[in-house]
Amino acid sequence: MHNNHHAHPGDTLVIFGATGNLAYKMIFPALYNIFKHGHLNMNIIGVASSKYNREKLHQRATESINQTINIQQNKDKTLIHMLSCLDYVGGDYRDKETFNKLEKALQNAKRPVYYLAIPPELFTTVIKNLKNQNLNKNARIIVEKPFGRDLKSAQELNQVALSAFPEDSIFRIDHYLGKEAIMNLLYFRFANSFLEPIWNRNYIDHIQITLSENFGVKDRGAFYESAGCLRDVVQNHLFQIVALLAMEPPAYQGFNAIQNEKLKIFQSMRPLHADDLVRGQYKGYQTEPGVSPDSDVETFCALKLYIDSWRWAGVPWFLRSGKHLPVSAAEILIQLKKPPQHLFDDLATQGEQSNYFRFKLSPSAAIALAARIKRTGKEFIGTQQELFLQDLQPEEEAPYERLLTDAMLGDRALFTREDAVEAAWAIIDPVLKQHNKSCFYKKGSWGPQAAQKLIGNNGHWDNPKPEEHKNNFKS
Ligand code: BG6
């Protein structure tokens, strides 16, 4: 899986957007854990346009770490050490002076890693200024999603990034790839031999992937207005899951072998058409802070897609995600075909209950295979029962801890490649431009009625059930 074993580790992490939301919620806690687990030694420079100084950034970092990790502020050795490595550079990203200051702060750094945890509109400005100041030498760059907002802008952004950094120094983050249960999809498929014979159009009827959340856009209304569900989670997180489930076995062990196969999946996906997509918006979204009162932005979408390859021809993939749905969960259902002959009475009455695989990704992770088993009694009638193949342990590292460590070390296995990102945009590009209006849905429902119809003769959506044991899955 790993590549670039011989890459030199980065020695300084420069976080653009150090006083922002993502840094607060994800990055500082992840960095704390990196220091605690002793993965890496590094200096950190927070950059932001806020009127901050070193002390204020230290306060904010401490507060952010305190939100998720129980620490004793003045005594915690890891925290004291981490703060001693954390510096601050303030200034406007459009201003050359900011990059002069950054250059000074970086004078002892041999291999800086720049992390763009900033609004996407600023990516280009920062990359260009890093280049103008010659700060791109021997450096890597980590780019947060969304990587572009459609095919054209993703191509432009890739061009700008490639004008300053070689492709193998660009780390495009999709935090789903750092999740244990998602890494296991690749492992489970190719470390076992029993799946391969049935993993195709001959045995699989259709596939469903649901990523549901039981909360709204919270304080991210303004960001969400420029994104919507398709850009926010479908083009990246859900498509990455599709690629891992659909890809051919990689030809050899290594980053590029996997990327090559993922790319082929996006290349053989049929670009979406307006009728393949149902867009929904929860009632009340239009009055959320930062949201336009006549917004048509989708907070829910359900779509049907096809991969026109030898393995998958004719097998529909149903993807669905939304905010304010009944539960927070991520699940995959691989619905197998019915037996070709109806030998028993129950198959006639409960025809749609054929075998399936279920991959639960979140809140807890598990894999189940459902098979029919005869009930006791004279009649040949059975029930579908889930055989649990695996109950995954909680994650050792949260995705951001893992991905930041990998990026510092120069390991690209869990990042995305330019061509695959663009190919994924090409699939949804047509429906970004032309789509049906969003239908309203009630908070706490499974989205608009029209989503049910999308499945048509393939049955119905399999709704994840609430779980008693939560938080197996750190994010
Ligand atoms: C993010 C989206 O990329 O993924 C969010 O911007 C979404 O809107 C989140 O809530 C889901 O990630 P997770 O790890 O909580 O399943």
PDB file of C-alpha atoms in Angstrom, residues 10 17 35 53 132 147 260 298 311 335 340 378:
ATOM      1  CA  GLY A  10       8.674  17.178   6.253  1.00  0.00           C
ATOM      2  CA  GLY A  17      -6.249  29.022   8.112  1.00  0.00           C
ATOM      3  CA  PHE A  35       2.841  14.539  19.226  1.00  0.00           C
ATOM      4  CA  ASN A  53      -0.304  36.505  18.013  1.00  0.00           C
ATOM      5  CA  ASN A 132       6.689  33.854  -6.148  1.00  0.00           C
ATOM      6  CA  PHE A 147     -10.840  20.372  -4.779  1.00  0.00           C
ATOM      7  CA  ASN A 260      -4.904   3.529 -11.927  1.00  0.00           C
ATOM      8  CA  GLU A 298     -29.667  20.569  -2.121  1.00  0.00           C
ATOM      9  CA  ARG A 311     -17.814  -6.369 -14.566  1.00  0.00           C
ATOM     10  CA  GLN A 335     -27.850  -6.760  -2.914  1.00  0.00           C
ATOM     11  CA  PRO A 340     -33.141 -18.424 -10.479  1.00  0.00           C
ATOM     12  CA  LYS A 378     -43.081 -28.572   8.385  1.00  0.00           C
TER      13      LYS A 378
END
